[in-house]
CSV table of C-alpha atoms and ligand atoms in Angstrom, one decimal:
chain,number,residue,atom,x,y,z
A,1,UNK,CA,94.2,-98.4,-19.9
A,2,UNK,CA,94.1,-101.5,-18.1
A,3,UNK,CA,93.4,-101.5,-14.4
A,4,UNK,CA,96.1,-101.1,-11.9
A,5,UNK,CA,95.8,-102.3,-8.4
A,6,UNK,CA,97.3,-100.5,-5.4
A,7,UNK,CA,100.2,-102.5,-4.9
A,8,UNK,CA,101.2,-102.0,-8.6
A,9,UNK,CA,101.3,-98.2,-8.5
A,10,UNK,CA,105.0,-97.4,-9.3
A,11,UNK,CA,106.0,-93.5,-8.9
A,12,UNK,CA,106.5,-91.8,-12.5
A,13,UNK,CA,103.8,-94.0,-13.9
A,14,UNK,CA,100.2,-93.6,-15.1
A,15,UNK,CA,97.4,-95.6,-13.5
A,16,UNK,CA,94.0,-96.3,-13.5
A,17,UNK,CA,92.6,-97.4,-9.9
A,18,UNK,CA,89.5,-98.6,-9.0
A,19,UNK,CA,88.2,-99.0,-5.5
A,20,UNK,CA,86.4,-97.5,-2.6
A,21,UNK,CA,86.9,-94.3,-0.7
A,22,UNK,CA,88.3,-95.2,2.5
A,23,UNK,CA,88.9,-92.0,4.1
A,24,UNK,CA,88.7,-88.2,3.2
A,25,UNK,CA,90.8,-85.4,4.6
A,26,UNK,CA,90.4,-81.8,3.7
A,27,UNK,CA,93.3,-79.4,4.4
A,28,UNK,CA,91.7,-76.4,2.7
A,29,UNK,CA,93.9,-75.8,-0.1
A,30,UNK,CA,95.0,-79.5,-0.1
A,31,UNK,CA,92.5,-82.6,-0.3
A,32,UNK,CA,93.1,-86.2,-0.2
A,33,UNK,CA,91.7,-89.0,0.2
A,34,UNK,CA,92.5,-93.0,0.5
A,35,UNK,CA,91.4,-95.6,-2.1
A,36,UNK,CA,91.1,-99.2,-1.1
A,37,UNK,CA,91.1,-102.1,-3.5
A,38,UNK,CA,91.5,-105.8,-3.0
A,39,UNK,CA,95.5,-105.5,-2.6
A,40,UNK,CA,95.5,-102.3,-0.2
A,41,UNK,CA,95.3,-98.8,-0.1
A,42,UNK,CA,96.5,-95.9,-1.9
A,43,UNK,CA,96.5,-91.9,-1.3
A,44,UNK,CA,94.7,-89.7,-3.8
A,45,UNK,CA,96.1,-86.1,-3.8
A,46,UNK,CA,94.5,-82.8,-5.1
A,47,UNK,CA,96.2,-79.5,-4.7
A,48,UNK,CA,94.2,-76.3,-5.6
A,49,UNK,CA,95.7,-74.9,-8.8
A,50,UNK,CA,97.4,-78.1,-9.7
A,51,UNK,CA,94.2,-80.0,-10.7
A,52,UNK,CA,91.4,-78.7,-12.4
A,53,UNK,CA,88.6,-77.2,-10.5
A,54,UNK,CA,86.1,-79.8,-11.6
A,55,UNK,CA,88.0,-82.7,-9.8
A,56,UNK,CA,88.2,-80.6,-6.6
A,57,UNK,CA,84.4,-80.4,-6.7
A,58,UNK,CA,84.3,-83.8,-7.5
A,59,UNK,CA,85.9,-84.7,-4.1
A,60,UNK,CA,83.9,-82.2,-2.2
A,61,UNK,CA,80.9,-84.3,-2.8
A,62,UNK,CA,82.4,-87.8,-2.0
A,63,UNK,CA,81.6,-89.8,1.0
A,64,UNK,CA,83.0,-92.7,2.8
A,65,UNK,CA,82.7,-96.2,0.8
A,66,UNK,CA,81.8,-94.7,-2.5
A,67,UNK,CA,82.9,-96.5,-5.4
A,68,UNK,CA,85.4,-94.3,-7.9
A,69,UNK,CA,87.7,-95.1,-10.8
A,70,UNK,CA,90.9,-92.8,-10.6
A,71,UNK,CA,93.3,-91.9,-13.5
A,72,UNK,CA,96.3,-90.2,-12.9
A,73,UNK,CA,100.1,-89.8,-12.4
A,74,UNK,CA,101.8,-91.6,-9.5
A,75,UNK,CA,104.4,-89.5,-7.6
A,76,UNK,CA,107.1,-90.2,-4.9
A,77,UNK,CA,105.6,-88.7,-1.5
A,78,UNK,CA,107.4,-88.8,1.8
A,79,UNK,CA,104.0,-88.0,3.5
A,80,UNK,CA,101.9,-90.6,1.6
A,81,UNK,CA,101.0,-94.0,3.3
A,82,UNK,CA,103.4,-96.3,0.9
A,83,UNK,CA,105.7,-93.4,-0.3
A,84,UNK,CA,103.4,-92.9,-3.4
A,85,UNK,CA,100.4,-90.5,-4.3
A,86,UNK,CA,98.3,-90.4,-7.2
A,87,UNK,CA,97.6,-86.9,-8.9
A,88,UNK,CA,94.2,-87.4,-10.4
A,89,UNK,CA,93.5,-86.4,-13.9
A,90,UNK,CA,90.2,-87.9,-14.5
A,91,UNK,CA,87.6,-89.4,-11.6
A,92,UNK,CA,84.4,-91.1,-12.0
A,93,UNK,CA,81.8,-92.0,-9.6
A,94,UNK,CA,80.8,-95.8,-10.0
A,95,UNK,CA,78.2,-95.8,-7.0
A,96,UNK,CA,77.3,-93.9,-4.1
A,97,UNK,CA,77.6,-95.2,-0.7
A,98,UNK,CA,74.7,-94.5,1.7
A,99,UNK,CA,75.4,-92.9,5.0
A,100,UNK,CA,75.8,-93.7,7.9
A,101,UNK,CA,77.4,-97.1,7.4
A,102,UNK,CA,75.6,-99.9,9.1
A,103,UNK,CA,78.9,-101.5,10.2
A,104,UNK,CA,82.2,-99.9,11.3
A,105,UNK,CA,84.6,-102.4,9.8
A,106,UNK,CA,87.6,-100.2,10.3
A,107,UNK,CA,90.7,-101.7,12.6
A,108,UNK,CA,90.6,-104.7,14.8
A,109,UNK,CA,87.7,-107.2,14.0
A,110,UNK,CA,84.8,-105.8,16.1
A,111,UNK,CA,82.4,-107.6,18.3
A,112,UNK,CA,79.0,-107.3,17.4
A,113,UNK,CA,79.0,-110.6,15.7
A,114,UNK,CA,75.2,-110.7,14.3
A,115,UNK,CA,75.5,-107.3,12.9
A,116,UNK,CA,78.9,-108.2,11.2
A,117,UNK,CA,77.4,-111.8,9.6
A,118,UNK,CA,74.0,-109.6,8.6
A,119,UNK,CA,76.5,-107.2,6.7
A,120,UNK,CA,79.0,-109.6,5.7
A,121,UNK,CA,79.7,-107.8,2.4
A,122,UNK,CA,80.8,-104.7,4.7
A,123,UNK,CA,82.8,-106.8,7.1
A,124,UNK,CA,84.9,-108.5,4.4
A,125,UNK,CA,86.2,-104.9,3.5
A,126,UNK,CA,88.1,-105.1,6.9
A,127,UNK,CA,91.5,-106.4,5.5
A,128,UNK,CA,92.0,-108.7,8.5
A,129,UNK,CA,88.8,-110.3,7.5
A,130,UNK,CA,89.3,-110.7,3.9
A,131,UNK,CA,92.8,-112.3,4.8
A,132,UNK,CA,91.1,-115.1,6.4
A,133,UNK,CA,89.4,-115.8,2.9
A,134,UNK,CA,92.4,-115.6,0.9
A,135,UNK,CA,94.1,-117.9,3.5
A,136,UNK,CA,91.3,-120.2,3.3
A,137,UNK,CA,91.4,-120.6,-0.6
A,138,UNK,CA,95.0,-121.1,-0.5
A,139,UNK,CA,94.4,-123.9,2.1
A,140,UNK,CA,92.0,-125.6,-0.3
A,141,UNK,CA,94.5,-125.2,-3.0
A,142,UNK,CA,97.3,-126.9,-1.0
A,143,UNK,CA,95.0,-129.7,-0.1
A,144,UNK,CA,94.2,-130.2,-3.9
A,145,UNK,CA,98.1,-130.1,-4.6
A,146,UNK,CA,98.4,-132.6,-2.1
A,147,UNK,CA,96.1,-134.9,-3.2
A,148,UNK,CA,97.0,-134.4,-6.8
A,149,UNK,CA,100.5,-135.0,-6.1
A,150,UNK,CA,99.9,-138.3,-4.2
A,151,UNK,CA,97.8,-140.2,-6.6
A,152,UNK,CA,94.3,-139.0,-5.6
A,153,UNK,CA,91.3,-138.8,-8.0
A,154,UNK,CA,88.9,-135.8,-7.2
A,155,UNK,CA,85.4,-137.1,-7.4
A,156,UNK,CA,82.0,-135.5,-6.5
A,157,UNK,CA,79.2,-137.6,-5.0
A,158,UNK,CA,75.4,-136.6,-4.4
A,159,UNK,CA,74.4,-134.3,-1.7
A,160,UNK,CA,70.9,-135.6,-1.8
A,161,UNK,CA,71.0,-138.8,-0.2
A,162,UNK,CA,68.4,-141.3,0.8
A,163,UNK,CA,70.2,-142.5,3.8
A,164,UNK,CA,72.7,-141.2,6.7
A,165,UNK,CA,75.6,-142.5,7.6
A,166,UNK,CA,76.6,-140.6,11.0
A,167,UNK,CA,73.3,-141.2,12.8
A,168,UNK,CA,69.6,-140.0,12.7
A,169,UNK,CA,69.9,-137.2,15.3
A,170,UNK,CA,71.7,-134.7,13.1
A,171,UNK,CA,70.0,-135.4,9.7
A,172,UNK,CA,68.1,-132.4,7.8
A,173,UNK,CA,65.1,-134.1,6.2
A,174,UNK,CA,63.5,-132.9,2.9
A,175,UNK,CA,61.1,-133.7,0.3
A,176,UNK,CA,62.6,-135.4,-2.8
A,177,UNK,CA,59.5,-135.8,-5.3
A,178,UNK,CA,57.1,-137.0,-2.5
A,179,UNK,CA,59.8,-139.4,-0.8
A,180,UNK,CA,62.0,-138.4,2.2
A,181,UNK,CA,65.5,-138.0,1.6
A,182,UNK,CA,68.1,-135.9,3.6
A,183,UNK,CA,71.3,-133.5,2.9
A,184,UNK,CA,74.4,-135.4,3.3
A,185,UNK,CA,76.0,-135.6,6.7
A,186,UNK,CA,79.2,-137.2,4.8
A,187,UNK,CA,80.1,-138.7,1.6
A,188,UNK,CA,81.0,-141.6,3.6
A,189,UNK,CA,79.1,-144.4,2.0
A,190,UNK,CA,79.7,-143.3,-1.6
A,191,UNK,CA,83.5,-142.8,-1.1
A,192,UNK,CA,83.5,-146.3,0.3
A,193,UNK,CA,81.7,-147.4,-2.7
A,194,UNK,CA,84.3,-146.1,-5.2
A,195,UNK,CA,86.8,-148.4,-3.3
A,196,UNK,CA,85.2,-151.2,-5.2
A,197,UNK,CA,85.6,-149.2,-8.5
A,198,UNK,CA,89.1,-149.6,-9.1
A,199,UNK,CA,89.9,-145.9,-8.5
A,200,UNK,CA,91.8,-146.8,-5.7
A,201,UNK,CA,92.6,-143.3,-4.0
A,202,UNK,CA,89.9,-140.8,-4.2
A,203,UNK,CA,89.3,-137.4,-2.6
A,204,UNK,CA,86.2,-135.2,-2.6
A,205,UNK,CA,85.8,-131.5,-1.2
A,206,UNK,CA,82.5,-130.5,-0.6
A,207,UNK,CA,79.6,-129.2,1.7
A,208,UNK,CA,78.1,-131.4,4.3
A,209,UNK,CA,75.3,-130.8,6.8
A,210,UNK,CA,74.6,-131.7,10.2
A,211,UNK,CA,71.7,-130.5,12.4
A,212,UNK,CA,73.5,-129.9,15.2
A,213,UNK,CA,71.7,-129.0,18.6
A,214,UNK,CA,74.3,-127.0,20.4
A,215,UNK,CA,76.2,-123.8,20.2
A,216,UNK,CA,79.9,-124.1,20.1
A,217,UNK,CA,83.2,-122.6,18.9
A,218,UNK,CA,83.8,-125.8,16.7
A,219,UNK,CA,80.4,-126.8,15.4
A,220,UNK,CA,78.1,-125.3,12.4
A,221,UNK,CA,75.2,-126.9,10.6
A,222,UNK,CA,76.9,-126.5,7.3
A,223,UNK,CA,80.5,-127.2,6.7
A,224,UNK,CA,83.2,-128.0,3.9
A,225,UNK,CA,84.4,-131.8,4.3
A,226,UNK,CA,87.6,-133.0,2.7
A,227,UNK,CA,87.1,-136.5,2.5
A,228,UNK,CA,89.6,-139.3,1.2
A,229,UNK,CA,89.5,-142.9,0.7
A,230,UNK,CA,92.4,-145.1,-0.2
A,231,UNK,CA,92.2,-149.0,-1.1
A,232,UNK,CA,94.5,-151.9,-0.5
A,233,UNK,CA,95.7,-150.5,2.8
A,234,UNK,CA,97.4,-152.7,5.4
A,235,UNK,CA,96.0,-151.0,8.4
A,236,UNK,CA,94.9,-147.5,9.6
A,237,UNK,CA,98.3,-146.7,9.8
A,238,UNK,CA,98.2,-146.1,6.1
A,239,UNK,CA,95.5,-143.4,6.6
A,240,UNK,CA,97.1,-141.7,9.2
A,241,UNK,CA,100.4,-141.4,7.0
A,242,UNK,CA,98.2,-139.4,4.4
A,243,UNK,CA,97.0,-137.0,7.2
A,244,UNK,CA,100.6,-136.4,8.2
A,245,UNK,CA,101.7,-135.5,4.7
A,246,UNK,CA,98.4,-133.5,4.0
A,247,UNK,CA,98.7,-131.3,7.0
A,248,UNK,CA,102.6,-130.6,6.7
A,249,UNK,CA,102.0,-130.0,2.8
A,250,UNK,CA,99.3,-127.5,3.6
A,251,UNK,CA,101.3,-125.7,6.3
A,252,UNK,CA,104.3,-125.4,4.1
A,253,UNK,CA,102.2,-124.2,1.2
A,254,UNK,CA,100.6,-121.8,3.4
A,255,UNK,CA,103.7,-120.0,5.1
A,256,UNK,CA,104.8,-119.5,1.3
A,257,UNK,CA,101.9,-118.4,-0.1
A,258,UNK,CA,100.4,-116.4,2.5
A,259,UNK,CA,103.2,-114.3,3.9
A,260,UNK,CA,101.0,-110.9,3.5
A,261,UNK,CA,97.9,-112.3,4.8
A,262,UNK,CA,99.6,-113.9,7.7
A,263,UNK,CA,101.1,-110.4,8.5
A,264,UNK,CA,97.7,-108.7,8.3
A,265,UNK,CA,96.0,-111.1,11.0
A,266,UNK,CA,99.5,-111.0,12.7
A,267,UNK,CA,100.0,-114.6,12.9
A,268,UNK,CA,103.0,-116.9,12.8
A,269,UNK,CA,102.6,-120.6,11.7
A,270,UNK,CA,105.4,-123.3,11.8
A,271,UNK,CA,105.3,-126.4,9.8
A,272,UNK,CA,104.6,-129.5,11.9
A,273,UNK,CA,106.9,-132.2,11.8
A,274,UNK,CA,105.6,-135.5,10.9
A,275,UNK,CA,105.0,-138.1,11.8
A,276,UNK,CA,102.2,-137.0,14.5
A,277,UNK,CA,102.1,-138.5,17.7
A,278,UNK,CA,99.8,-141.6,17.9
A,279,UNK,CA,98.1,-142.1,21.4
A,280,UNK,CA,95.9,-145.1,21.8
A,281,UNK,CA,92.7,-144.1,23.2
A,282,UNK,CA,93.2,-146.2,26.4
A,283,UNK,CA,96.5,-144.0,27.3
A,284,UNK,CA,94.0,-141.0,26.7
A,285,UNK,CA,91.7,-142.1,29.3
A,286,UNK,CA,94.8,-143.0,31.9
A,287,UNK,CA,96.2,-139.3,31.1
A,288,UNK,CA,92.7,-137.8,31.6
A,289,UNK,CA,92.0,-139.8,34.5
A,290,UNK,CA,94.7,-137.9,36.5
A,291,UNK,CA,93.1,-134.6,35.6
A,292,UNK,CA,89.8,-132.8,37.1
A,293,UNK,CA,87.9,-133.7,34.0
A,294,UNK,CA,85.5,-136.7,34.3
A,295,UNK,CA,85.5,-139.6,31.8
A,296,UNK,CA,85.4,-143.2,31.7
A,297,UNK,CA,86.5,-145.7,29.4
A,298,UNK,CA,84.1,-146.1,26.5
A,299,UNK,CA,83.1,-142.4,26.7
A,300,UNK,CA,83.7,-140.2,23.7
A,301,UNK,CA,85.9,-137.3,24.2
A,302,UNK,CA,83.8,-134.1,24.5
A,303,UNK,CA,85.1,-130.3,24.1
A,304,UNK,CA,86.6,-130.4,27.6
A,305,UNK,CA,88.3,-133.6,27.2
A,306,UNK,CA,89.8,-132.5,24.1
A,307,UNK,CA,90.8,-129.2,25.4
A,308,UNK,CA,92.7,-130.8,28.3
A,309,UNK,CA,94.2,-133.2,26.3
A,310,UNK,CA,95.5,-130.5,23.9
A,311,UNK,CA,97.1,-129.0,27.1
A,312,UNK,CA,98.7,-132.1,28.2
A,313,UNK,CA,100.1,-133.0,24.8
A,314,UNK,CA,101.4,-129.2,24.3
A,315,UNK,CA,103.6,-129.9,27.5
A,316,UNK,CA,104.8,-132.7,25.7
A,317,UNK,CA,105.5,-130.9,22.5
A,318,UNK,CA,103.1,-132.2,20.5
A,319,UNK,CA,100.5,-129.8,18.9
A,320,UNK,CA,99.5,-132.5,16.4
A,321,UNK,CA,98.4,-135.9,17.5
A,322,UNK,CA,96.3,-139.0,16.6
A,323,UNK,CA,94.1,-140.6,18.9
A,324,UNK,CA,93.8,-144.3,17.8
A,325,UNK,CA,92.0,-147.5,18.7
A,326,UNK,CA,88.9,-146.1,20.1
A,327,UNK,CA,86.4,-148.2,21.6
A,328,UNK,CA,84.1,-150.1,19.2
A,329,UNK,CA,80.8,-149.1,20.8
A,330,UNK,CA,81.4,-145.3,20.0
A,331,UNK,CA,82.7,-145.8,16.4
A,332,UNK,CA,80.2,-145.9,13.5
A,333,UNK,CA,79.3,-149.1,11.6
A,334,UNK,CA,81.7,-148.8,8.8
A,335,UNK,CA,84.8,-148.8,11.0
A,336,UNK,CA,86.6,-152.0,11.4
A,337,UNK,CA,86.2,-153.5,14.8
A,338,UNK,CA,89.2,-155.1,16.9
A,339,UNK,CA,87.1,-156.9,19.8
A,340,UNK,CA,86.4,-154.1,22.3
A,341,UNK,CA,88.5,-151.6,20.2
A,342,UNK,CA,88.4,-150.4,16.8
A,343,UNK,CA,90.7,-149.1,13.9
A,344,UNK,CA,88.9,-145.8,14.1
A,345,UNK,CA,91.4,-142.6,14.8
A,346,UNK,CA,91.0,-139.1,15.0
A,347,UNK,CA,93.2,-136.2,14.4
A,348,UNK,CA,93.3,-133.5,16.9
A,349,UNK,CA,95.3,-130.2,16.8
A,350,UNK,CA,95.9,-128.3,20.2
A,351,UNK,CA,92.6,-129.8,21.8
A,352,UNK,CA,90.5,-129.6,18.4
A,353,UNK,CA,89.4,-132.5,16.4
A,354,UNK,CA,90.2,-131.8,12.7
A,355,UNK,CA,90.0,-135.1,11.3
A,356,UNK,CA,88.3,-138.6,12.0
A,357,UNK,CA,88.4,-141.9,10.0
A,358,UNK,CA,90.2,-145.2,10.1
A,359,UNK,CA,90.4,-148.6,8.4
A,360,UNK,CA,87.0,-149.8,7.1
A,361,UNK,CA,85.4,-153.2,7.5
A,362,UNK,CA,85.6,-154.5,4.0
A,363,UNK,CA,84.2,-158.1,4.8
A,364,UNK,CA,80.7,-157.9,3.7
A,365,UNK,CA,79.4,-160.4,6.4
A,366,UNK,CA,81.1,-158.9,9.3
A,367,UNK,CA,79.8,-155.4,8.2
A,368,UNK,CA,76.3,-156.7,8.1
A,369,UNK,CA,76.6,-158.2,11.5
A,370,UNK,CA,78.1,-154.8,13.0
A,371,UNK,CA,75.3,-153.0,11.5
A,372,UNK,CA,72.9,-155.3,13.3
A,373,UNK,CA,74.6,-155.0,16.3
A,374,UNK,CA,74.4,-151.1,16.3
A,375,UNK,CA,70.7,-151.4,15.6
A,376,UNK,CA,70.8,-150.7,12.0
A,377,UNK,CA,68.6,-152.4,9.3
A,378,UNK,CA,70.9,-153.6,6.6
A,379,UNK,CA,68.1,-153.6,3.9
A,380,UNK,CA,68.0,-149.9,4.0
A,381,UNK,CA,71.8,-149.8,3.0
A,382,UNK,CA,71.4,-152.3,0.2
A,383,UNK,CA,72.9,-150.1,-2.3
A,384,UNK,CA,76.1,-149.7,0.0
A,385,UNK,CA,76.5,-153.4,0.9
A,386,UNK,CA,76.1,-154.2,-2.8
A,387,UNK,CA,79.6,-152.7,-3.4
A,388,UNK,CA,81.0,-155.3,-1.0
A,389,UNK,CA,79.9,-158.5,-3.0
A,390,UNK,CA,81.9,-158.5,-6.1
A,391,UNK,CA,85.3,-157.9,-4.6
A,392,UNK,CA,86.0,-155.0,-2.3
A,393,UNK,CA,89.7,-154.6,-1.3
A,394,UNK,CA,90.8,-153.6,2.1
A,395,UNK,CA,90.6,-149.7,2.5
A,396,UNK,CA,90.2,-146.8,4.6
A,397,UNK,CA,90.0,-143.1,4.7
A,398,UNK,CA,89.0,-140.0,6.7
A,399,UNK,CA,86.8,-136.8,6.9
A,400,UNK,CA,88.7,-133.7,7.8
A,401,UNK,CA,86.7,-130.5,8.6
A,402,UNK,CA,88.2,-127.9,6.2
A,403,UNK,CA,86.7,-124.8,8.1
A,404,UNK,CA,88.4,-126.1,11.4
A,405,UNK,CA,91.5,-126.5,9.6
A,406,UNK,CA,91.5,-123.1,8.7
A,407,UNK,CA,90.5,-122.0,12.2
A,408,UNK,CA,93.4,-123.6,13.4
A,409,UNK,CA,95.7,-121.9,10.8
A,410,UNK,CA,94.3,-118.1,11.2
A,411,UNK,CA,94.0,-119.0,15.1
A,412,UNK,CA,90.6,-117.8,15.5
A,413,UNK,CA,88.5,-118.7,18.3
A,414,UNK,CA,85.1,-119.5,16.4
A,415,UNK,CA,85.0,-121.9,13.4
A,416,UNK,CA,82.2,-119.5,11.7
A,417,UNK,CA,84.7,-116.8,11.2
A,418,UNK,CA,86.2,-118.7,8.5
A,419,UNK,CA,82.8,-119.4,6.7
A,420,UNK,CA,81.4,-116.3,4.5
A,421,UNK,CA,77.7,-117.1,5.4
A,422,UNK,CA,77.8,-119.5,8.3
A,423,UNK,CA,74.8,-121.5,8.9
A,424,UNK,CA,74.1,-122.4,12.6
A,425,UNK,CA,70.9,-123.3,14.4
A,426,UNK,CA,69.9,-119.7,14.4
A,427,UNK,CA,71.4,-118.3,11.3
A,428,UNK,CA,69.9,-119.0,7.9
A,429,UNK,CA,69.8,-115.5,6.6
A,430,UNK,CA,71.9,-114.1,4.8
B,1,LIG,P1,83.0,-136.6,11.8
B,1,LIG,O1,81.8,-136.9,11.7
B,1,LIG,O2,83.9,-136.8,12.7
B,1,LIG,O3,83.5,-138.2,10.6
B,1,LIG,O4,83.5,-135.5,10.9
B,1,LIG,C1,84.8,-135.4,10.2
B,1,LIG,C2,85.2,-134.1,10.6
B,1,LIG,O5,84.6,-133.0,10.1
B,1,LIG,C3,84.6,-131.9,11.1
B,1,LIG,N1,83.1,-131.6,11.6
B,1,LIG,C4,82.5,-130.4,11.8
B,1,LIG,N2,83.1,-129.3,11.5
B,1,LIG,C5,82.3,-127.9,11.7
B,1,LIG,N3,81.0,-128.2,12.4
B,1,LIG,C6,80.3,-129.3,12.5
B,1,LIG,N4,79.1,-129.5,13.0
B,1,LIG,C7,81.4,-130.5,12.4
B,1,LIG,N5,81.0,-131.9,12.7
B,1,LIG,C8,82.3,-132.3,12.0
B,1,LIG,C9,85.6,-132.5,12.2
B,1,LIG,C10,85.4,-134.0,12.0
B,1,LIG,O6,86.9,-134.5,12.4
B,1,LIG,N6,82.4,-139.8,7.7
B,1,LIG,C11,83.2,-139.8,8.9
B,1,LIG,C12,84.8,-139.5,8.5
B,1,LIG,C13,85.4,-140.9,8.0
B,1,LIG,O7,85.5,-141.8,8.8
B,1,LIG,O8,85.9,-140.7,7.0
B,1,LIG,C14,82.9,-138.1,9.4
B,1,LIG,O9,82.0,-137.5,9.0
B,1,LIG,O10,86.7,-131.7,11.9
């Protein structure tokens, strides 16, 4: 007989269930336990005299979180949680669980964060925690659907790299056959090189690494980056249009595909309306200047600035907004500069940066001079600069933090909750 999941059980039919013992109750002549599987819960009922004595003895020895398989007949029941109960004919112990459990994962998501991550496999038995990862899965499917339907080609570029693109401070070094190498901070240089290949529109979904020194609700040391790059663009507006479409597409798909999961975590989401507000950096400074957060023209936006801006934008009805025309001095060398300003953009949602990108500098000589002005040695980037020598189209793109996107969709305080085994400055195991 094929396995039946709990949500497939119908009164009047036979079933084979496999799962964990979530609860046991003994009312003397009546014993029952709740079996939990990936899809939910079901009650297994044993009435003395109505089922073989061997099965009663089997249940007497059961403990919480034992793995069992149950073959039986499903019957309608007013008392059972879903209106159905299973009367067992055969039961097998697949594995015994130790007692006591090191973690109580029943009910609401518990505090005791360290313990939860130490025993993440148990933490995930909480349906609310599991729902986050189902939503994460569907988010990535939605991201792929958007790109595939918009003419993007998925690529994979190296994780082990000889040079970083996002500054030396957050590089993780490693030894690569007696040479120094690094874990990538971003596929930046490789995705740009692809623009000289003729593939025109590419995307990559992959892990990137940052040796972040601080502990915040939005930083981890390893995160999943959704990177896109498109050629023959007129300006950064073409990049923002892709982000408009991507975010709306994801929210639309999630609303449809994750009804149950959103209900489990008690979350309601609306599909945002595009195009999102474009707000120039200079206007951000003017807006924040009237508030009690200290910032001057040329400063990057830190957590308190982003939060405050999020509040101000929410009042104006904008949950999603772009910050455009950043100062040249705070944007990396690969962004196209426009005098004191740049064509770099960020996309924020309710005070949290979700994506960053812009139009790139595609003119070789200009690129080399910006590199030098930012104190970089162009010789170290020869492999990258070569791609600009034999016909490089105008191009632009973005990197989007997939974990932060899931964080916003599920509405959870800390980004690490969206990662199975998060890496932070003090978390390397498990
Ligand atoms: P940036 O460094 O802004 O840009 O990163 C892109 C996006 O990645 C997410 N992010 C993080 N998420 C979790 N933990 C972190 N430590 C972390 N750091 C960044 C954010 C951010 O917006 N190469 C450029 C992108 C480009 O221009 O195409 C880059 O990596 O959501």
